[in-house]
GROMACS .gro file of C-alpha atoms in nm:
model
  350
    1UNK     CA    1  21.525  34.672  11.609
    2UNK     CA    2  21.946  34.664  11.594
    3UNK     CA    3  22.080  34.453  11.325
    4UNK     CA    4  22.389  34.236  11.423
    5UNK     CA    5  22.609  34.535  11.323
    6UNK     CA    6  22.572  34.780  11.604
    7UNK     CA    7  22.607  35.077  11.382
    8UNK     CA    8  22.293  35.010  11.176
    9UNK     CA    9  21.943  35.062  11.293
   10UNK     CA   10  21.602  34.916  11.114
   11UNK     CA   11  21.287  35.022  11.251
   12UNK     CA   12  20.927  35.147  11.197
   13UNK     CA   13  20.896  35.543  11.093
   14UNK     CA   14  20.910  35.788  11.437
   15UNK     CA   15  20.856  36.124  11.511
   16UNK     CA   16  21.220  36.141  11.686
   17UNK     CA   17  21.379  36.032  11.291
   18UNK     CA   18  21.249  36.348  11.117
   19UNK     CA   19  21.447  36.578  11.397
   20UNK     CA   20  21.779  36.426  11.215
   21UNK     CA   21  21.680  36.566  10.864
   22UNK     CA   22  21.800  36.917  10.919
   23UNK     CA   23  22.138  36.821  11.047
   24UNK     CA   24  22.227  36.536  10.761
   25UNK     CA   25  22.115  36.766  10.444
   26UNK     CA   26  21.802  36.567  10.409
   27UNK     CA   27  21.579  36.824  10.512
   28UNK     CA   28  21.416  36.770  10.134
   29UNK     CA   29  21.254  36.461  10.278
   30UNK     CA   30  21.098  36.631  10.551
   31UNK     CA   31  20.743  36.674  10.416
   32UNK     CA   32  20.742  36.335  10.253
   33UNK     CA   33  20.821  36.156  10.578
   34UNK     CA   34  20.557  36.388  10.782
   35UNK     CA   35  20.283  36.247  10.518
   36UNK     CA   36  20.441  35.909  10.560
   37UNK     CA   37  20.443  35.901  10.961
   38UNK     CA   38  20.066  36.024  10.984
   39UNK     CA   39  19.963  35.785  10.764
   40UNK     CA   40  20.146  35.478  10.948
   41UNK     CA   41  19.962  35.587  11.252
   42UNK     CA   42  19.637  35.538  11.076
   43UNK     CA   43  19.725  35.191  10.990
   44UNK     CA   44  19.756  35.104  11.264
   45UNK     CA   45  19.396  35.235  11.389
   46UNK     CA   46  19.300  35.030  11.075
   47UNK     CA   47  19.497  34.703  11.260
   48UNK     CA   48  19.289  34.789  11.565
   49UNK     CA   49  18.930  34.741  11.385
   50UNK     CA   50  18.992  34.478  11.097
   51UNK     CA   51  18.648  34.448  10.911
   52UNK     CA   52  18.548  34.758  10.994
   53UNK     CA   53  18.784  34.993  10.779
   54UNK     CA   54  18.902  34.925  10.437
   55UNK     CA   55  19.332  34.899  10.452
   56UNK     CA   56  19.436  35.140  10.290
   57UNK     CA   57  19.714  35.328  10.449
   58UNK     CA   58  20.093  35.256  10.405
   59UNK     CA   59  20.378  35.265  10.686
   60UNK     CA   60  20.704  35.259  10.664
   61UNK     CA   61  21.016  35.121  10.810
   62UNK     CA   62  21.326  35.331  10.785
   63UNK     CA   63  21.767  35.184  10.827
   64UNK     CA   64  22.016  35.469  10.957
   65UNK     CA   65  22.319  35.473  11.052
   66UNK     CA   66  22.489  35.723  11.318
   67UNK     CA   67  22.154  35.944  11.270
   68UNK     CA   68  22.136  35.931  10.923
   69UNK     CA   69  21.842  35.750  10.706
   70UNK     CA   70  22.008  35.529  10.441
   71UNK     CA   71  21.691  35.370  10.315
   72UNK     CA   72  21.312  35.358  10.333
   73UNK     CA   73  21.105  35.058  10.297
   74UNK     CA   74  20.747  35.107  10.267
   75UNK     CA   75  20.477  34.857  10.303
   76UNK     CA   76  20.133  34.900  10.176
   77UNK     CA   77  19.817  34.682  10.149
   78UNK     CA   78  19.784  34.528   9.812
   79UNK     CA   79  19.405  34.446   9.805
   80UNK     CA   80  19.160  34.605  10.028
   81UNK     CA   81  19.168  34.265  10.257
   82UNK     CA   82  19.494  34.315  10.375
   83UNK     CA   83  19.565  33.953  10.328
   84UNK     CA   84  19.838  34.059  10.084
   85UNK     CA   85  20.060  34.378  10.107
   86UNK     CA   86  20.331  34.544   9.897
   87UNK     CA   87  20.679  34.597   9.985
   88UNK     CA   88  20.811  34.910   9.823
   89UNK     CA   89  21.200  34.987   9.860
   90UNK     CA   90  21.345  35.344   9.815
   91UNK     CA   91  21.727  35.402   9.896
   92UNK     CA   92  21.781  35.768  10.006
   93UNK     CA   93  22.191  35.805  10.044
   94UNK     CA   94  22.438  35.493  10.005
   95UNK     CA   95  22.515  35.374  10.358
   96UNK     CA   96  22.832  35.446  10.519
   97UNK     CA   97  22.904  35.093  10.686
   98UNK     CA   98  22.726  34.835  10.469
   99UNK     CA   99  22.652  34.714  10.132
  100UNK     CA  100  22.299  34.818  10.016
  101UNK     CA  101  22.218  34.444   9.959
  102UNK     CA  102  22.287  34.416  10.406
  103UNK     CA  103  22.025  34.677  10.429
  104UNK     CA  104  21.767  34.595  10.212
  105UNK     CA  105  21.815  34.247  10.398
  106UNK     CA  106  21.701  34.357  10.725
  107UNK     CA  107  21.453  34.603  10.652
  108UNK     CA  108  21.258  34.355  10.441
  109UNK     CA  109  21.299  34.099  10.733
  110UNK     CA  110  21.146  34.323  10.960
  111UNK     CA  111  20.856  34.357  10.720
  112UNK     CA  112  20.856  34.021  10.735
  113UNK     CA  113  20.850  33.958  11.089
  114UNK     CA  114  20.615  34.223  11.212
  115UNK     CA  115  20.328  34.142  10.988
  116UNK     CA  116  19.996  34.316  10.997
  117UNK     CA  117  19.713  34.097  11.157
  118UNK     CA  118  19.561  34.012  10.810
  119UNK     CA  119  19.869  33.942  10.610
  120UNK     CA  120  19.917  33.649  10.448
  121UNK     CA  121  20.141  33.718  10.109
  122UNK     CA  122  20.344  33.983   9.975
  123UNK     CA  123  20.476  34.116   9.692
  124UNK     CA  124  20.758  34.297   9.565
  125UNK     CA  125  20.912  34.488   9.226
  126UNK     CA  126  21.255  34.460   9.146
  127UNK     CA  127  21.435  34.542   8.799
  128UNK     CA  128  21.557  34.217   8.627
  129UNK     CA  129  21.919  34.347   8.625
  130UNK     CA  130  21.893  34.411   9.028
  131UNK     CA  131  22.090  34.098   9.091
  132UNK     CA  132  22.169  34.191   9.433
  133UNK     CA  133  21.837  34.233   9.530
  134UNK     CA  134  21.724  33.958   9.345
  135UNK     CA  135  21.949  33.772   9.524
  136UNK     CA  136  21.835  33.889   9.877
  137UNK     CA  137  21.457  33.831   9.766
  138UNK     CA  138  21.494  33.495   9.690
  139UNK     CA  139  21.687  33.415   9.985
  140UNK     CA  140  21.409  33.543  10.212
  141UNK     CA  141  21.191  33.317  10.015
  142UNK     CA  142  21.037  33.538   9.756
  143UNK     CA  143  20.973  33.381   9.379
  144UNK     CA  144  20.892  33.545   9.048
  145UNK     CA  145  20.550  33.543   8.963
  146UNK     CA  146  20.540  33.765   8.677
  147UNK     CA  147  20.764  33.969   8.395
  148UNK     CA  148  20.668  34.341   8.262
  149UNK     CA  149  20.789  34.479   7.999
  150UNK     CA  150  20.860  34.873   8.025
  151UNK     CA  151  20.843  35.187   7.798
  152UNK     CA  152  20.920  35.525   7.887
  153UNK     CA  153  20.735  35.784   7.704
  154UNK     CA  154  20.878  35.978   7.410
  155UNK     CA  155  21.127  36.288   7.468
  156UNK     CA  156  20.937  36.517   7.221
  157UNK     CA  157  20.528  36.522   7.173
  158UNK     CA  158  20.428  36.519   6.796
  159UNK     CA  159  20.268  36.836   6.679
  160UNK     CA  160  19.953  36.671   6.586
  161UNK     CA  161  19.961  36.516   6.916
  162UNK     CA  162  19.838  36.839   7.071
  163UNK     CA  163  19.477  36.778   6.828
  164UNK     CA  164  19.245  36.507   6.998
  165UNK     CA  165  19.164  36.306   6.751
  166UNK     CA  166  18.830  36.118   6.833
  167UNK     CA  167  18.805  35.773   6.872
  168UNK     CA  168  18.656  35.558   6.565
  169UNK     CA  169  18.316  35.501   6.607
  170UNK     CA  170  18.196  35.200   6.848
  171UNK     CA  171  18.441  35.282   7.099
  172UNK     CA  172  18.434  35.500   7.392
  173UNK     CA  173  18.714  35.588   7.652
  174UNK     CA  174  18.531  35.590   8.017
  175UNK     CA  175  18.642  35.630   8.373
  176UNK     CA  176  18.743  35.306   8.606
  177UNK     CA  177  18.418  35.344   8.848
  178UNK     CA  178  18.222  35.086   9.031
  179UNK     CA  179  18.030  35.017   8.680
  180UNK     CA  180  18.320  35.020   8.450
  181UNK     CA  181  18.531  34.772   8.728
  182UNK     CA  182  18.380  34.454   8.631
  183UNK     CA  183  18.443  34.500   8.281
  184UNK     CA  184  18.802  34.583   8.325
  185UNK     CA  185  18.845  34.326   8.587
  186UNK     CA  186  18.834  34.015   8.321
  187UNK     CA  187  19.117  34.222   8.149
  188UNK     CA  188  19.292  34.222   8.453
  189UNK     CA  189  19.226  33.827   8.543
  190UNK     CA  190  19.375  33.724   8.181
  191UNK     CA  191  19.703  33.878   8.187
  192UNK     CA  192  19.773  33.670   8.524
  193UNK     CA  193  19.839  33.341   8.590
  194UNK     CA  194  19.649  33.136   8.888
  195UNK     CA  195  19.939  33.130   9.129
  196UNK     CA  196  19.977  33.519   9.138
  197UNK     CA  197  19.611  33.531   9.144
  198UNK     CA  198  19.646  33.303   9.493
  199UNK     CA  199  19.894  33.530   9.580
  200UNK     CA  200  19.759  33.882   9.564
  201UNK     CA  201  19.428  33.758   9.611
  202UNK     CA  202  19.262  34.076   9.457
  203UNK     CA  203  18.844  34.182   9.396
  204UNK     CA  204  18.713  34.367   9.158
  205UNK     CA  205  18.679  34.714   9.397
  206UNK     CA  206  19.063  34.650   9.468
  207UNK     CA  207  19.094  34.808   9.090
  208UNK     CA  208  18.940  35.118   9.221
  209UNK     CA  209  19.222  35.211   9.450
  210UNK     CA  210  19.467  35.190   9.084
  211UNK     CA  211  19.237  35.494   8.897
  212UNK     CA  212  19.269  35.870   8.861
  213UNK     CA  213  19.421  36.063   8.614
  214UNK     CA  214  19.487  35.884   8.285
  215UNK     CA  215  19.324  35.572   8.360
  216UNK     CA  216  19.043  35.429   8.206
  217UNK     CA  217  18.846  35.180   8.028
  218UNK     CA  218  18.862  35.150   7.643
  219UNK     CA  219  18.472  34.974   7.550
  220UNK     CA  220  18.312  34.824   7.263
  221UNK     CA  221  17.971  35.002   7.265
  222UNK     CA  222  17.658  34.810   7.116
  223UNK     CA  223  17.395  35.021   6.951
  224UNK     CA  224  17.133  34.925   7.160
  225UNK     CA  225  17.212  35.051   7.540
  226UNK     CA  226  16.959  34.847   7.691
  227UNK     CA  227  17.068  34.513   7.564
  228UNK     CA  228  17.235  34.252   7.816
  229UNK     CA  229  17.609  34.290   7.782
  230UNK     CA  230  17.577  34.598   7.597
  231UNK     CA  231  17.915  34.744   7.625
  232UNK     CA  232  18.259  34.515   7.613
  233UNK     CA  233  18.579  34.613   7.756
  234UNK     CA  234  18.870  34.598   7.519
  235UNK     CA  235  19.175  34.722   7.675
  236UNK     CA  236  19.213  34.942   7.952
  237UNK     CA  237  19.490  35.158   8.128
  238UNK     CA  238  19.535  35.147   8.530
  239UNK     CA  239  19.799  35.330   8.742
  240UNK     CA  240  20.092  35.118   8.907
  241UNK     CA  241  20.092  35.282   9.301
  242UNK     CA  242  20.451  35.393   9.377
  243UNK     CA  243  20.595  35.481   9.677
  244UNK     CA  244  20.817  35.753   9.479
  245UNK     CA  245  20.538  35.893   9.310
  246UNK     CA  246  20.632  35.796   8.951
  247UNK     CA  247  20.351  35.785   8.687
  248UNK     CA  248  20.328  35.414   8.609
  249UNK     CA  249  20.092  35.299   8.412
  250UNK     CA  250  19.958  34.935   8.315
  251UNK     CA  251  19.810  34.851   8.008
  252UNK     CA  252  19.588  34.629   7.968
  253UNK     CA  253  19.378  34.427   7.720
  254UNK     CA  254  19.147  34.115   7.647
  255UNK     CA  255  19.309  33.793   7.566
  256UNK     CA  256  19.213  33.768   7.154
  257UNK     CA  257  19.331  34.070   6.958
  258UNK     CA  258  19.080  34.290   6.875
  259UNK     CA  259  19.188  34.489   6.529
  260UNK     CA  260  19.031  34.778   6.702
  261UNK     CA  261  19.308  34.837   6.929
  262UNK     CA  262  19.524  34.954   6.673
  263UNK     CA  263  19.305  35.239   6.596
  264UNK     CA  264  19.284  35.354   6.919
  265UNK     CA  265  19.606  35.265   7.097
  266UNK     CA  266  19.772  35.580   6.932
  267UNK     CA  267  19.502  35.826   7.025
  268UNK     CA  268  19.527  35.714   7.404
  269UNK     CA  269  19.894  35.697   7.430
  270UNK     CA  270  19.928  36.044   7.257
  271UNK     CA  271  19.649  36.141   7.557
  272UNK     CA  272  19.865  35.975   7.807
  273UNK     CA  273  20.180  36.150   7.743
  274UNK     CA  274  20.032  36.538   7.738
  275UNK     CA  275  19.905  36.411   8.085
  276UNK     CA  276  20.216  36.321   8.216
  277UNK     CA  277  20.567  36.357   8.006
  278UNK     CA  278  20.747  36.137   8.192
  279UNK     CA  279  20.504  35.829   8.248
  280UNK     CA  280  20.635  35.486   8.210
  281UNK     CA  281  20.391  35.228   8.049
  282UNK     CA  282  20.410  34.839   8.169
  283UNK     CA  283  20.246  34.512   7.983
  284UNK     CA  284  20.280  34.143   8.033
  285UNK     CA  285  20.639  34.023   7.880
  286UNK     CA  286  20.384  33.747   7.722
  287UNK     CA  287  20.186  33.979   7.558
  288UNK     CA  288  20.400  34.033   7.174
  289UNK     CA  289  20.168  34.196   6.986
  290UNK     CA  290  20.110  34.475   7.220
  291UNK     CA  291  20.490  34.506   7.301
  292UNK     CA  292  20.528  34.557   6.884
  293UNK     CA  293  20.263  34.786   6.825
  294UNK     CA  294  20.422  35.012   7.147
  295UNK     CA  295  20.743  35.014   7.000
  296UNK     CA  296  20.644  35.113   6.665
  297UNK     CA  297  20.452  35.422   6.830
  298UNK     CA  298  20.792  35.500   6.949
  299UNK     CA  299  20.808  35.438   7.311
  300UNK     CA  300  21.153  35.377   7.457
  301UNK     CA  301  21.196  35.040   7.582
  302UNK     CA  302  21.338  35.026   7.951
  303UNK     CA  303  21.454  34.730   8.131
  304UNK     CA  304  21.217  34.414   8.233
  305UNK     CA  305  21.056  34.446   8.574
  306UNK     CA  306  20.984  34.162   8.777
  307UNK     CA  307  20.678  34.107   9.035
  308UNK     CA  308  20.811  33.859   9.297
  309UNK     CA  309  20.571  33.678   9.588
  310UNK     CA  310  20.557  33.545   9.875
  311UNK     CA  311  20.290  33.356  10.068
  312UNK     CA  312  20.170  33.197  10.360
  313UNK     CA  313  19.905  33.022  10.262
  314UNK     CA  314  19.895  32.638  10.281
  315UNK     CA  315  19.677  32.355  10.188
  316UNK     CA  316  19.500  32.173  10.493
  317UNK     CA  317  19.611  31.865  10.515
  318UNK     CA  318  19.279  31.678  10.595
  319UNK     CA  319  18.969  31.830  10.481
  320UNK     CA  320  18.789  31.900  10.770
  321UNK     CA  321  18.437  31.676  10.851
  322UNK     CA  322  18.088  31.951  10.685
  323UNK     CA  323  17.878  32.040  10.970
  324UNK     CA  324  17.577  31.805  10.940
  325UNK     CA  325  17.717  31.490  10.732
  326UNK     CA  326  17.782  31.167  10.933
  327UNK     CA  327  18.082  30.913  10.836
  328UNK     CA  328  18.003  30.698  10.586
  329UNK     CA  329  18.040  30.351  10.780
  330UNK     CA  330  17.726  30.508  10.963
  331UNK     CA  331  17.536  30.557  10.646
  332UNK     CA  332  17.604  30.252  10.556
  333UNK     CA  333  17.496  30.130  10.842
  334UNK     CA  334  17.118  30.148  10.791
  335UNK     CA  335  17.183  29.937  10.434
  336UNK     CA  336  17.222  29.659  10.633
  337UNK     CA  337  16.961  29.397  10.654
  338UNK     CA  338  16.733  29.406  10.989
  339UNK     CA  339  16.620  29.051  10.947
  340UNK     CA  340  16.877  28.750  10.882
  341UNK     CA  341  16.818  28.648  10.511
  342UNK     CA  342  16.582  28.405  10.362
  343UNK     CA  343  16.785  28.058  10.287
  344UNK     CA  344  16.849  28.021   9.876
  345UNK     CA  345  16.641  27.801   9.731
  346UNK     CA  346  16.797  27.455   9.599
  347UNK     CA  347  16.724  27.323   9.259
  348UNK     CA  348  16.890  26.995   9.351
  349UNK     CA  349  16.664  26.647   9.354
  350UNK     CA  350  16.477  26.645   9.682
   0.00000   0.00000   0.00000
């Protein structure tokens, strides 16, 4: 596709792009965009067989101008439906011939227009003081739905950081897993509202594809194993999936404040950040007393992100008739009387 300015090009990731890297100076990009164009080839096998194979493979659209790529848009699924997917915007040099508001314009239009089968909403991230691109998401009809707050992880690691301290006892730090997912899924249901649960229109396994390396599950263990609801989740940390890689993490907890928490949220963060030294750590702008208690741990505060949706879905307008009931003028029908009624009797003098 050829925006209205001839000079700039928006279009899905080809083979033919990554033979321009060498000669612009982005030959960097090369192995990123090889990953990147095999991948959008199997998402579209996964378009061919919906039902069949879970969506999980990104593709990308890419702008350039005179053989140059100015900016990469990637688009993956959001849920493992494919009803909602996740538009991911990366700009690689400034463009030559446009504002970068102009080209994040038409790639996300594009997006737009040449849906996958499935899709029905999508979502986007966009830093709160991104008022250009605020500006274009809301004019293609996209509406906050949610505000994070973000920390970036200290500079220098405390010595005793390097000791593991162990968790008090009654708590245990597990893997997310197929038996540890419903327990953190309640988490994740209470820190959203209904509309952006309409919106995303996540399932429990959908948490499975946010795991890995420092996630987990932060339970409330009962002494006896065997006991129905034995184990409680409390808080729990799951990875944000970005298309530049960064280690983003979401934390998570259950909607009363368990005192708990305060015990262990030092031990995990200190865990998180010999993991990864530069992760970034994201919680509901709602959610105070978390946002205190990371501050006072030292975590620098970064500027408010916000989730932004957009959806097709739409009420129908007239219920439509269950399979087996009959209108209710015909039920009524058989109330009425088969023979004509008996005459009232008269009290009156005969």
């Amino acid at each position: 596709m050829e925006s209205t300015s001839s000079s700039l090009r928006v279009e899905p990731l080809k083979a033919a792009h990554l033979t321009w890297l060498h000669a612009n100076d982005q030959a960097a990009l090369l192995p990123k965009l090889q990953i990147l164009l095999l991948r959008g080839w199997l998402a579209q096998a996964e378009n061919l067989v919906p039902g069949l194979l879970i969506s999980r493979q990104p593709f990308a659209l890419v702008a350039s101008e005179q053989h140059q790529l100015c900016s990469l848009l990637m688009i993956r699924p959001h849920n493992r439906q494919a009803t909602c997917w996740r538009l991911e915007l990366q700009a690689l040099v400034p463009p030559i011939g446009h504002g970068q508001a102009h080209v994040n314009r038409e790639l996300l239009k594009l997006a737009l227009l040449g849906a996958h089968a499935r899709s029905r909403s999508w979502v986007v991230r966009s830093s709160s003081g991104d008022l250009a691109q605020l500006g274009v998401l809301r004019e293609l009809g996209f509406q906050p739905i949610r505000t994070m707050r973000r920390w970036r992880a200290p500079g220098q690691a405390q010595s005793q950081a390097q000791v593991r301290p162990a968790l008090p006892k009654g708590l245990a730090w597990v893997e997310i897993d197929r038996q540890t997912t419903p327990l953190l899924w309640h988490l994740d249901q209470a820190s959203t509202t209904s509309h952006q649960r309409q919106i995303v229109d996540r399932h429990p396994t959908d948490l499975l594809d946010q795991a890995g390396p420092g996630t987990g599950v932060l339970l409330a263990t009962r002494p006896d194993p065997t006991a129905a609801e034995a184990n409680v989740a409390i808080a729990g940390l799951i990875r944000q999936q970005r298309c530049d890689d960064a280690h983003v993490f979401e934390l998570l907890r259950e909607p009363a404040w368990d005192q708990r928490i305060d015990q262990a949220l030092p031990i995990l963060l200190n865990q998180l950040r010999r993991q990864f030294a530069q992760a970034t750590l994201v919680c509901s702008q709602e959610d105070v007393e978390l946002a205190q208690r990371i501050d006072a741990l030292g975590w620098q505060p970064l500027e408010d992100e916000f989730l932004l949706g957009r959806s097709l879905w739409r009420r129908q307008s007239a219920p439509r008739l269950l399979q087996g009931t009959r209108p209710l003028e015909t039920m009524l029908g058989h109330l009425q009387p088969q023979q004509p009624p008996l005459p009232t009797p008269s009290l009156g003098r005969r």
